[in-house]
Coordinates of C-alpha atoms (C1' of nucleotides) in Angstrom, one line a residue:
Chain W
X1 CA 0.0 0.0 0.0
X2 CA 1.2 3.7 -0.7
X3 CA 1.5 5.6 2.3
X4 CA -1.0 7.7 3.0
X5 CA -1.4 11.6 2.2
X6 CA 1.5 11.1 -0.6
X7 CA 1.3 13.7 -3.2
X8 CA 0.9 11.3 -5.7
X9 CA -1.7 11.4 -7.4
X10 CA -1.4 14.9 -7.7
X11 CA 1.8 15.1 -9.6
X12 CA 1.7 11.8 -11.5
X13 CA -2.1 11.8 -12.6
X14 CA -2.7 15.2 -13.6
X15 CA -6.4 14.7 -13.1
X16 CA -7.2 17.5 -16.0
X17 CA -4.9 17.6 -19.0
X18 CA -5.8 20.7 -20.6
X19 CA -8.5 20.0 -23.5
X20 CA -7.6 20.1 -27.1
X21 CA -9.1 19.2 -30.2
X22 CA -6.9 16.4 -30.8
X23 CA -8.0 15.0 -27.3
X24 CA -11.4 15.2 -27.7
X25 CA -11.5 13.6 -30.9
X26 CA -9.4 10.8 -29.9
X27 CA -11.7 10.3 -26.6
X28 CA -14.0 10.3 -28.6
X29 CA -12.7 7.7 -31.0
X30 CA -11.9 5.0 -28.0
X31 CA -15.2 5.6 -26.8
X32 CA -17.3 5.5 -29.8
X33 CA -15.0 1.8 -30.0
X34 CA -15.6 0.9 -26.0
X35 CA -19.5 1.9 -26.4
X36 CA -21.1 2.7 -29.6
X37 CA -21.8 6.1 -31.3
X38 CA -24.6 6.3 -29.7
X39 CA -23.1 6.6 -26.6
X40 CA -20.8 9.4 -27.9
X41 CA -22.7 12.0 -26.8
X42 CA -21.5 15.8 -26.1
X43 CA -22.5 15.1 -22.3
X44 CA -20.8 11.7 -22.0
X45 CA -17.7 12.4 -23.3
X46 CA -17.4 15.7 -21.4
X47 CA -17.9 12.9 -18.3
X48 CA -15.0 11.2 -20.3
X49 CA -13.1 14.1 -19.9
X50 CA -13.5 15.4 -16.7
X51 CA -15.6 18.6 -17.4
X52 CA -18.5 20.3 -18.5
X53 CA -20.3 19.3 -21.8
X54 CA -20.4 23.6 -22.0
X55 CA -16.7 23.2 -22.1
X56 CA -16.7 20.7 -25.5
X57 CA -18.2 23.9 -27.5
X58 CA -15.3 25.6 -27.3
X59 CA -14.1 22.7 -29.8
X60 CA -16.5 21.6 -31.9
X61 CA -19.3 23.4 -33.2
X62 CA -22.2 20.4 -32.6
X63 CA -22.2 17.0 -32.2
X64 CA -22.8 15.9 -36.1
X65 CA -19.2 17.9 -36.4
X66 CA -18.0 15.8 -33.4
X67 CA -19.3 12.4 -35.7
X68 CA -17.9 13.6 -38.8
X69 CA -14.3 14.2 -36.8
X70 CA -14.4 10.7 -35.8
X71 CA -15.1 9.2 -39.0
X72 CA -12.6 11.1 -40.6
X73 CA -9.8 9.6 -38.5
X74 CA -11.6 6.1 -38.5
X75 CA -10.9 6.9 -42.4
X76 CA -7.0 6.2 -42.2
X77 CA -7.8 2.5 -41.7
X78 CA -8.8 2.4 -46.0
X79 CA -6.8 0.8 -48.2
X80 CA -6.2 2.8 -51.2
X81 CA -2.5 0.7 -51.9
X82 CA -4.7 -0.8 -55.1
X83 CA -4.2 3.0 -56.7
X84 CA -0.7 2.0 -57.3
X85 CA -1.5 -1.7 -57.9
X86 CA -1.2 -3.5 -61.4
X87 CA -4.4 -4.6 -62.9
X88 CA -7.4 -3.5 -64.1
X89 CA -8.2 0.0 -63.1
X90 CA -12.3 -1.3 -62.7
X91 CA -11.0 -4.1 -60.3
X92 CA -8.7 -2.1 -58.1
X93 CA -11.8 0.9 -58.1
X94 CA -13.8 -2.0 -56.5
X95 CA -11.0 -2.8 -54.2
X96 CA -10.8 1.0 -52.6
X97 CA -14.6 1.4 -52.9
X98 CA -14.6 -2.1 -50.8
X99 CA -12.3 -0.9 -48.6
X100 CA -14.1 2.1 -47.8
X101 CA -17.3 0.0 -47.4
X102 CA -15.4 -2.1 -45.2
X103 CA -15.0 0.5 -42.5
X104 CA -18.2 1.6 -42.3
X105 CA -19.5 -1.6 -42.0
X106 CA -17.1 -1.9 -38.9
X107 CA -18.6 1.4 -37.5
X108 CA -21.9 0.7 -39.1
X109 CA -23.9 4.1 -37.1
X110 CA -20.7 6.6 -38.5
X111 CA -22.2 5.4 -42.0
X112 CA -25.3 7.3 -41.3
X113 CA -23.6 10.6 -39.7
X114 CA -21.4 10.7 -42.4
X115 CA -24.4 11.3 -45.0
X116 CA -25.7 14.3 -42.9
X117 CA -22.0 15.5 -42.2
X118 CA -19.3 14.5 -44.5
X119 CA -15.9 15.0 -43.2
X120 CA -13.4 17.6 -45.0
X121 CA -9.9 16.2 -43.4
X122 CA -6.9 14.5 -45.3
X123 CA -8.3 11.1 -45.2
X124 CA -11.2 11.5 -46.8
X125 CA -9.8 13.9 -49.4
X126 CA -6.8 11.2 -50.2
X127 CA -10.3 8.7 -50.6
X128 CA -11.7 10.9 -53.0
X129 CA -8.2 11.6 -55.0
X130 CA -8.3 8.0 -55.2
X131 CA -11.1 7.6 -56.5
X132 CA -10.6 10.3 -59.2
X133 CA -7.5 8.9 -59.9
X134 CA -8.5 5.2 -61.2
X135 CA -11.4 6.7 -63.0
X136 CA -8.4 9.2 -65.0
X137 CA -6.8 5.8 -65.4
X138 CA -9.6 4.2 -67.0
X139 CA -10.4 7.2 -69.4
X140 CA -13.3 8.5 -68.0
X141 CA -14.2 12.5 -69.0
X142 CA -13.3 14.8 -66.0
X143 CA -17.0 16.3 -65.4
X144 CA -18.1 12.2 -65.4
X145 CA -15.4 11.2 -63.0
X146 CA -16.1 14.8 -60.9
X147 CA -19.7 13.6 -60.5
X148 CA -19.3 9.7 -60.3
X149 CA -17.5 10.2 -57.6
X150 CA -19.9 11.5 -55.5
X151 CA -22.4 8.8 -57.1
X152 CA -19.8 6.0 -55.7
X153 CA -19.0 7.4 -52.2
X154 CA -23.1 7.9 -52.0
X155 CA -24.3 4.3 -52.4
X156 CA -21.6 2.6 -50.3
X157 CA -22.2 4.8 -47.9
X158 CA -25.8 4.7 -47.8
X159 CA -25.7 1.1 -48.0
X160 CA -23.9 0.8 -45.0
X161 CA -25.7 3.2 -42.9
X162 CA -28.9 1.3 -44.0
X163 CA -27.1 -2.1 -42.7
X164 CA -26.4 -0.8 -40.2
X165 CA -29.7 0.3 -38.7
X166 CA -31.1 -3.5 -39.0
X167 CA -27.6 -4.3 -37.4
X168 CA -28.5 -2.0 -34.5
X169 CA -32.1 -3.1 -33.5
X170 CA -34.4 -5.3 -34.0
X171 CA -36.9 -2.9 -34.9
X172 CA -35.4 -1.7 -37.8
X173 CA -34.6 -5.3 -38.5
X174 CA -38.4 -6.3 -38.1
X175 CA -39.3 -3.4 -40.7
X176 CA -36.8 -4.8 -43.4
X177 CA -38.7 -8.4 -43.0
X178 CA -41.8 -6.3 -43.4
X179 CA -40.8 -5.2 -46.3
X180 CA -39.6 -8.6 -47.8
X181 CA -43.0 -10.2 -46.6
X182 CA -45.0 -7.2 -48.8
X183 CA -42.9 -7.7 -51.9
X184 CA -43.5 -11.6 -51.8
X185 CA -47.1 -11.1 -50.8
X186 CA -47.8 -8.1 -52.9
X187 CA -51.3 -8.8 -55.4
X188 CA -50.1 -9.4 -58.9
X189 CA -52.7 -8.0 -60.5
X190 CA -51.9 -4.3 -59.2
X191 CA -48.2 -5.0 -59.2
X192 CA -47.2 -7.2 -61.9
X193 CA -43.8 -6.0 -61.8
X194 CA -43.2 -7.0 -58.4
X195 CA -44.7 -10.5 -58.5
X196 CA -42.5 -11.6 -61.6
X197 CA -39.4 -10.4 -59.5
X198 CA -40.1 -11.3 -56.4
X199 CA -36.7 -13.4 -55.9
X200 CA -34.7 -11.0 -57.6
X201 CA -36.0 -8.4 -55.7
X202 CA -34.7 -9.6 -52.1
X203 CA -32.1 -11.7 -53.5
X204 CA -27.9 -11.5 -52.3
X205 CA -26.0 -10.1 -49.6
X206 CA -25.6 -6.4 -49.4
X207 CA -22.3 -7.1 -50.3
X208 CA -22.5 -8.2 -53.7
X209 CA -25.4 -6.0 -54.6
X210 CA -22.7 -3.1 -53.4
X211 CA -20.2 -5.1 -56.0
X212 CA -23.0 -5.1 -58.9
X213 CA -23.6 -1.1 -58.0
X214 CA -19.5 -0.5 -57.9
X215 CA -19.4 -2.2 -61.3
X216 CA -23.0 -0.7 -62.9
X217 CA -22.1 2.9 -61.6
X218 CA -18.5 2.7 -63.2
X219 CA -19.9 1.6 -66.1
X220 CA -22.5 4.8 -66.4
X221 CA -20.3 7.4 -65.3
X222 CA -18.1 6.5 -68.3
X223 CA -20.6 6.1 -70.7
X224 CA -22.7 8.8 -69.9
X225 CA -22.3 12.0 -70.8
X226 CA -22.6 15.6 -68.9
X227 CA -25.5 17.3 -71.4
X228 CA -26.5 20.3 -70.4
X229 CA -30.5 20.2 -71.2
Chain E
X1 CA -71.3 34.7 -25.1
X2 CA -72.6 30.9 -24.1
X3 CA -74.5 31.0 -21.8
X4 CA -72.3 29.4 -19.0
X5 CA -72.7 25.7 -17.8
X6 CA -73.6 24.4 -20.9
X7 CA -73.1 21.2 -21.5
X8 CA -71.9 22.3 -25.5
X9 CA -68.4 21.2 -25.0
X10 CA -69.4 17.8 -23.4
X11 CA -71.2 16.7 -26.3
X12 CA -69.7 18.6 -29.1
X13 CA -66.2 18.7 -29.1
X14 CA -65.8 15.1 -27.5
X15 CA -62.1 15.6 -25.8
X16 CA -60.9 12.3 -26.7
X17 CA -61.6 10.6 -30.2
X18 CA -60.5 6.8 -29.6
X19 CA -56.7 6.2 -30.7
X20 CA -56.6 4.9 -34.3
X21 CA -53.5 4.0 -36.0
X22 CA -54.5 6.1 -39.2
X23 CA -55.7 9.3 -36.6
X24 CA -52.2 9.1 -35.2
X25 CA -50.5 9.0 -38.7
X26 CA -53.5 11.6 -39.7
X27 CA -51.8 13.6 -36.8
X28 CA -48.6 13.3 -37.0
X29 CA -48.6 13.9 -40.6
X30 CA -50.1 17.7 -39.7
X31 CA -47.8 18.1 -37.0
X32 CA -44.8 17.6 -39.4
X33 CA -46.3 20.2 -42.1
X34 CA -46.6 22.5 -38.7
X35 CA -43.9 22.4 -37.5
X36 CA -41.5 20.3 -39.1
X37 CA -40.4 16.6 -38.9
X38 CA -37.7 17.6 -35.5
X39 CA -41.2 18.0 -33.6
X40 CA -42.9 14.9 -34.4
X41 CA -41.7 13.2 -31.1
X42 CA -43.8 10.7 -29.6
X43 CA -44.0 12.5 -26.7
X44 CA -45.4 16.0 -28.8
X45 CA -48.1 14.0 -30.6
X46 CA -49.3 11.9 -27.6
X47 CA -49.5 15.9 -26.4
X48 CA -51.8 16.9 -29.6
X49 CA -53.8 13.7 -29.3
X50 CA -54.4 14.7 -25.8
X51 CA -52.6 11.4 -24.1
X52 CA -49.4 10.1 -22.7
X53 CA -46.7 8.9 -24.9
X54 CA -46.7 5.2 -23.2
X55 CA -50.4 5.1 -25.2
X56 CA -48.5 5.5 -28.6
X57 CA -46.6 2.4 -28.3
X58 CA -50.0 0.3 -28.6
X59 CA -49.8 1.6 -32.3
X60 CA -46.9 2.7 -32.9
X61 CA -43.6 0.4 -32.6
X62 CA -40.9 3.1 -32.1
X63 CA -40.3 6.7 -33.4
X64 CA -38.5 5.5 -36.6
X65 CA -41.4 3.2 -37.4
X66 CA -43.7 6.5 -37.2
X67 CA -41.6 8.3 -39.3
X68 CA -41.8 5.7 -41.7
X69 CA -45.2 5.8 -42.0
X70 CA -45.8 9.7 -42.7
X71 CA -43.7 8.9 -45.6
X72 CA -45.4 6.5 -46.9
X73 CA -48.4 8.7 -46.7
X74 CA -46.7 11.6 -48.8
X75 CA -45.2 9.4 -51.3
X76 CA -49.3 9.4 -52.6
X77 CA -47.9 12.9 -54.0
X78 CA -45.7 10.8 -56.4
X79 CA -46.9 11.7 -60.0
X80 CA -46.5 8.1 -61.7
X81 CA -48.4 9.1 -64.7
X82 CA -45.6 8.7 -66.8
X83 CA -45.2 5.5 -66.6
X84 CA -48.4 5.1 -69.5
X85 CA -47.5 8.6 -71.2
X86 CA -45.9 7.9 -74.4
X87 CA -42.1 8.8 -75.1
X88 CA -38.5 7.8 -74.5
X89 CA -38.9 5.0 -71.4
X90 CA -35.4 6.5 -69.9
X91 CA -37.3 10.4 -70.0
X92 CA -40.0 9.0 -68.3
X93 CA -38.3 7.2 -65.8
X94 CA -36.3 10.3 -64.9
X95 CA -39.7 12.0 -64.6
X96 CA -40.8 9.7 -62.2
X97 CA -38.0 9.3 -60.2
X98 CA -37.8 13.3 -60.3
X99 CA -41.3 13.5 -59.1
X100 CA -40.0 11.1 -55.9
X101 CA -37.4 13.6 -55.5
X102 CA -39.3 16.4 -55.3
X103 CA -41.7 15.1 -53.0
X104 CA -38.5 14.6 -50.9
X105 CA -36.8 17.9 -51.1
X106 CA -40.3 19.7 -50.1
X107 CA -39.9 17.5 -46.9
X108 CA -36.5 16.6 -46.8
X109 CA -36.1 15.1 -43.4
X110 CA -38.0 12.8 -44.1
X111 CA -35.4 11.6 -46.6
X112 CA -33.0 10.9 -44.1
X113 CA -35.3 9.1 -41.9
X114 CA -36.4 7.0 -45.4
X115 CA -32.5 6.0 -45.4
X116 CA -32.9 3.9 -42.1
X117 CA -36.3 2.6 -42.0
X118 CA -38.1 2.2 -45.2
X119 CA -41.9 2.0 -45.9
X120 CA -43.2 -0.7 -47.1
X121 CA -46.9 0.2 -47.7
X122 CA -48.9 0.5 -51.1
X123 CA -47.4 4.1 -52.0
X124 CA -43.8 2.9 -51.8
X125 CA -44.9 -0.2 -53.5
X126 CA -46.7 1.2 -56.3
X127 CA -43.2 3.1 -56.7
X128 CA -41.5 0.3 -57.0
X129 CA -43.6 -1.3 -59.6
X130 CA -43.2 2.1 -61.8
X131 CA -39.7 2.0 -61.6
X132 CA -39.8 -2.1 -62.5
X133 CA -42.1 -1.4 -65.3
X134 CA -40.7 1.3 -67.1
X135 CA -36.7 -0.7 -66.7
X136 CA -38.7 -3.7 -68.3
X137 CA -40.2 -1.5 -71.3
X138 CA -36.5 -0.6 -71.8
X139 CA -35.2 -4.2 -71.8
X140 CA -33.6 -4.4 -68.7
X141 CA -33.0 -7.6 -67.8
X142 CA -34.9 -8.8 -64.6
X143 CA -32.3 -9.5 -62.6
X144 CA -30.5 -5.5 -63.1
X145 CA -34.0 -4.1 -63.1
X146 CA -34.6 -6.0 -59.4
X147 CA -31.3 -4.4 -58.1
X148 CA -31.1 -1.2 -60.0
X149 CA -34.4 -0.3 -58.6
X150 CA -32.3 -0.1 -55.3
X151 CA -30.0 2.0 -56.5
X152 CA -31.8 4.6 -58.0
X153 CA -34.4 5.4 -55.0
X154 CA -31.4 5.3 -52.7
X155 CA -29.4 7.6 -54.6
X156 CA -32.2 10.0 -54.8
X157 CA -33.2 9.3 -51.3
X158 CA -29.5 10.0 -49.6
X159 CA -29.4 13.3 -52.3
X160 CA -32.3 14.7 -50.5
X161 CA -31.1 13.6 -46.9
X162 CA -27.9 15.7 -47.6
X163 CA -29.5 18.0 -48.9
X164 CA -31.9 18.3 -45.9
X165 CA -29.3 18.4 -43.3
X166 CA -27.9 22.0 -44.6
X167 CA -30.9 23.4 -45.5
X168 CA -31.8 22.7 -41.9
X169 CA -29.0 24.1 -40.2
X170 CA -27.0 26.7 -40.6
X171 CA -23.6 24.2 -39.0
X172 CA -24.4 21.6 -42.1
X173 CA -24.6 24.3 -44.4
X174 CA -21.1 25.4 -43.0
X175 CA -19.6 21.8 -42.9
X176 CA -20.3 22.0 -46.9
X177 CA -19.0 24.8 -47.4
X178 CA -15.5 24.0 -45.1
X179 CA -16.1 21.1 -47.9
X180 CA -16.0 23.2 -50.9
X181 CA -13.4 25.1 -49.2
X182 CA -11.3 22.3 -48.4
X183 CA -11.4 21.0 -52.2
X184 CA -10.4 23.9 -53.8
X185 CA -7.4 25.1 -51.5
X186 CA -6.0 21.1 -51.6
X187 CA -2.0 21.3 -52.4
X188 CA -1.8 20.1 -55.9
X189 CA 0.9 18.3 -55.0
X190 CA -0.7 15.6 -52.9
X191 CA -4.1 15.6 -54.8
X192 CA -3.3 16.4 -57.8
X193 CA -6.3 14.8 -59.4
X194 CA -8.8 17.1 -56.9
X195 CA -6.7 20.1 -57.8
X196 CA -7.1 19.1 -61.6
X197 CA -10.7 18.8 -61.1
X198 CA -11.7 21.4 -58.5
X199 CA -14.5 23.1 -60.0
X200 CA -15.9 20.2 -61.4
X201 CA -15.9 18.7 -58.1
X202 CA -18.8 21.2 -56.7
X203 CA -20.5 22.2 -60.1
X204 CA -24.3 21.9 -60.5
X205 CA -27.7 22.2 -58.9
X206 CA -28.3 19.3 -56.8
X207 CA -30.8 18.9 -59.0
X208 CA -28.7 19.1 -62.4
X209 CA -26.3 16.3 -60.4
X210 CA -29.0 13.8 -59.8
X211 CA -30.4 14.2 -63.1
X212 CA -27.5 13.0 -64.4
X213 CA -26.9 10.5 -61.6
X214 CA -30.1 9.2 -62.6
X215 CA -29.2 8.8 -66.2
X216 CA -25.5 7.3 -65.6
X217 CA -27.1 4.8 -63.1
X218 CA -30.0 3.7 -65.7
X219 CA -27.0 3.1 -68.1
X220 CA -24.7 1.3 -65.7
X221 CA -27.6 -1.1 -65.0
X222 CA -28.9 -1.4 -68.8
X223 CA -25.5 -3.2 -69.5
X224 CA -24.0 -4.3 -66.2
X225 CA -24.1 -8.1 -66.4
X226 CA -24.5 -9.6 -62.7
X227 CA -21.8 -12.0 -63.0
X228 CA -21.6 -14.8 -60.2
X229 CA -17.9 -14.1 -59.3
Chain H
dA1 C1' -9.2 33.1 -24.1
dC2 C1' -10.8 29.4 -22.0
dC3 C1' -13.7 27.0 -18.9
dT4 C1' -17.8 26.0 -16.2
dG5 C1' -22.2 25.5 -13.2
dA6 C1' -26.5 25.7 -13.8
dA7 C1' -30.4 26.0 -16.3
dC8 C1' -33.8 25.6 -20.2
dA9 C1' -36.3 22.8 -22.8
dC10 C1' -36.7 18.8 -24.1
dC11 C1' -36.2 13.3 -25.5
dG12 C1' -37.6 7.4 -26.0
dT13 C1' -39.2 3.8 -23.7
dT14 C1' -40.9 0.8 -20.0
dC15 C1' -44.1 -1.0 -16.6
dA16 C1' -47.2 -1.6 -13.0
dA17 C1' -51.7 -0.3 -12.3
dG18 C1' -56.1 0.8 -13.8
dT19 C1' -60.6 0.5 -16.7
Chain L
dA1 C1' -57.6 -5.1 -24.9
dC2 C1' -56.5 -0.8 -24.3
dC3 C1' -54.9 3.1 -21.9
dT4 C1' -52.1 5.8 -18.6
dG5 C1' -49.2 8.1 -14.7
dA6 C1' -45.1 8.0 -13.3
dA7 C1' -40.7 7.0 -13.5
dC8 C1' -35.9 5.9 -15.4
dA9 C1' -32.3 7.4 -17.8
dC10 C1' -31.0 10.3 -20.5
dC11 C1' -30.3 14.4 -24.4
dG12 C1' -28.3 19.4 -27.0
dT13 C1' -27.3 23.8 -26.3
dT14 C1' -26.9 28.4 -24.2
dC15 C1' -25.2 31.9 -21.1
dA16 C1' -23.8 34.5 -17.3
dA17 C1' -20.1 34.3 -14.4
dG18 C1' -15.7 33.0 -13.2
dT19 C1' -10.3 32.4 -13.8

DNA sequence: ACCTGAACACCGTTCAAGT
DNA sequence: ACCTGAACACCGTTCAAGT
């Protein structure tokens, strides 16, 4: 046992490092990873740290900011080594884009901040330079690749935050099943459509249906062409 | 004035209709046009229905669920009349999936609350089926038509939840713009491709954007085989 | 400049108890 | 079966006052 009335604590265990924005986000990183986004809330983490959730707004502006700063440094974890890779520029496009996916199925509730906030720091700006890069490689026209790669960023990241609702609770689970049950069930006399593609409808894993997008959405941005009408 | 006493109120103005689930959609569908989707709380509309919230949940399985389900009520608004107008199949798919858009952007949180729980009742279905039936007019096969139908309502679905989120507040709106800002001051050096493209990058309406998006995605799916691999 | 206590104005959801 | 009061366990954000 340490004796007692030491100064310890005091000296060694600084029991308030001074806040900074580099702190907060990374508190907020290992806690999002201990307890779920949903637990990383401006007055939790200001628990987390010791102080005031008043005190966090001298930092960060709200807490879709706070999410979008977490997902940005969650965003160093993407591979984007297939930029540089031999092959074909389609294939390693799929390989970043899967990547990417990757993450946020990992962190499946950042997938749904990030399409309210996006995030403006290096890593996702290297993502989309990547991006833009293979589709130079490939040929595709500037204004195509400018806007594709929005269009590619958008569905996986939809996709995942979609997942990753079902993933979260079972409601939202129980709603997806709903939704399978009416497109079996569904009259086909009022919707013909629906009853001859029943299967096809409901039919893979959202992974290779995000492959199929990758693939079909590489495919139009090169094809299609930026009209003005 | 009444004279006082009477029993008008009593019989009248019955305080308390019974609970119904279409009355609480009913009601919750007016408090959104009131006062926006934010207020639509279980705990607000068990206040306008004259209840407690814990009387809700007989209906109503969670908040999301509810949200859901004023959707599905404005997605009557969807004009699907050009799925038997004559014309290019690929216009008058745009037109419908415009219309869908619009209906989104005049209520855009609803968007982002589409994104997680999606409806599933005869409006979203007849959707569906107008989508299917104009990608079978243009010889889609099945199989594409079944998954493409994904895509395109999520793309225009996630379009109108970003869009949402910044014309909600001014902090989204600012996150864009760090965004924009963040894209067009990027050192050439280490995005080079970004630099190349900067303007590009943010050019467009929403609206111009999705168009296109629309047209590159109907295209990607047209001729993207879905290969077992 | 930075930090904070305290307050304002809310939430979703559950559950035992009533009718 | 349906409805409810009351409680549990939280929220985001602001602002005047301190250091």
């Amino acid at each position: 046992m340490a004796p007692r009335n030491a100064p310890r604590s005091r000296r060694e265990r600084p029991a308030k490092p001074a806040l900074t924005y580099d702190g907060i986000v990374a508190t907020a990183v290992r806690l999002m990873k201990d307890e779920g986004l949903r637990r990383v809330t401006m007055r939790r983490l200001a628990q987390e740290l010791d102080t005031g959730p008043a005190s966090l707004y001298v930092y960060v502006a709200n807490t879709a900011e706070l999410h979008a700063a977490i997902l940005e440094e969650l965003l160093g974890a993407v591979d984007l080594t297939p930029v540089a890779a031999p092959g074909d520029w389609r294939d390693r496009l799929a390989g970043v884009l899967g990547s990417y996916t990757e993450v946020l199925f990992q962190h499946p509730d950042l997938a749904h901040s990030a399409l309210v906030a996006r995030p403006s720091g290096p890593n996702y700006l290297a993502l989309v330079e990547a991006v833009l890069a293979l589709l130079h490689e490939g040929g595709v026209p500037d204004g195509q690749a400018a806007w594709g790669v929005d269009v590619l960023l958008q569905v996986a990241t939809a996709t995942a935050a979609e997942q990753s609702a079902r993933d979260r609770d079972a409601a939202a689970e129980d709603e997806h099943l709903a939704l399978v049950a009416a497109l079996r069930a569904v009259p086909a006399e009022t919707y013909p459509r629906i009853a001859a593609l029943a299967g096809d409808l409901v039919s893979g894993t959202p992974e290779q249906r995000l492959a199929w997008t990758f693939r079909a959405v590489i495919n139009g941005a090169r094809t299609t062409a930026r009209t003005t009408d």
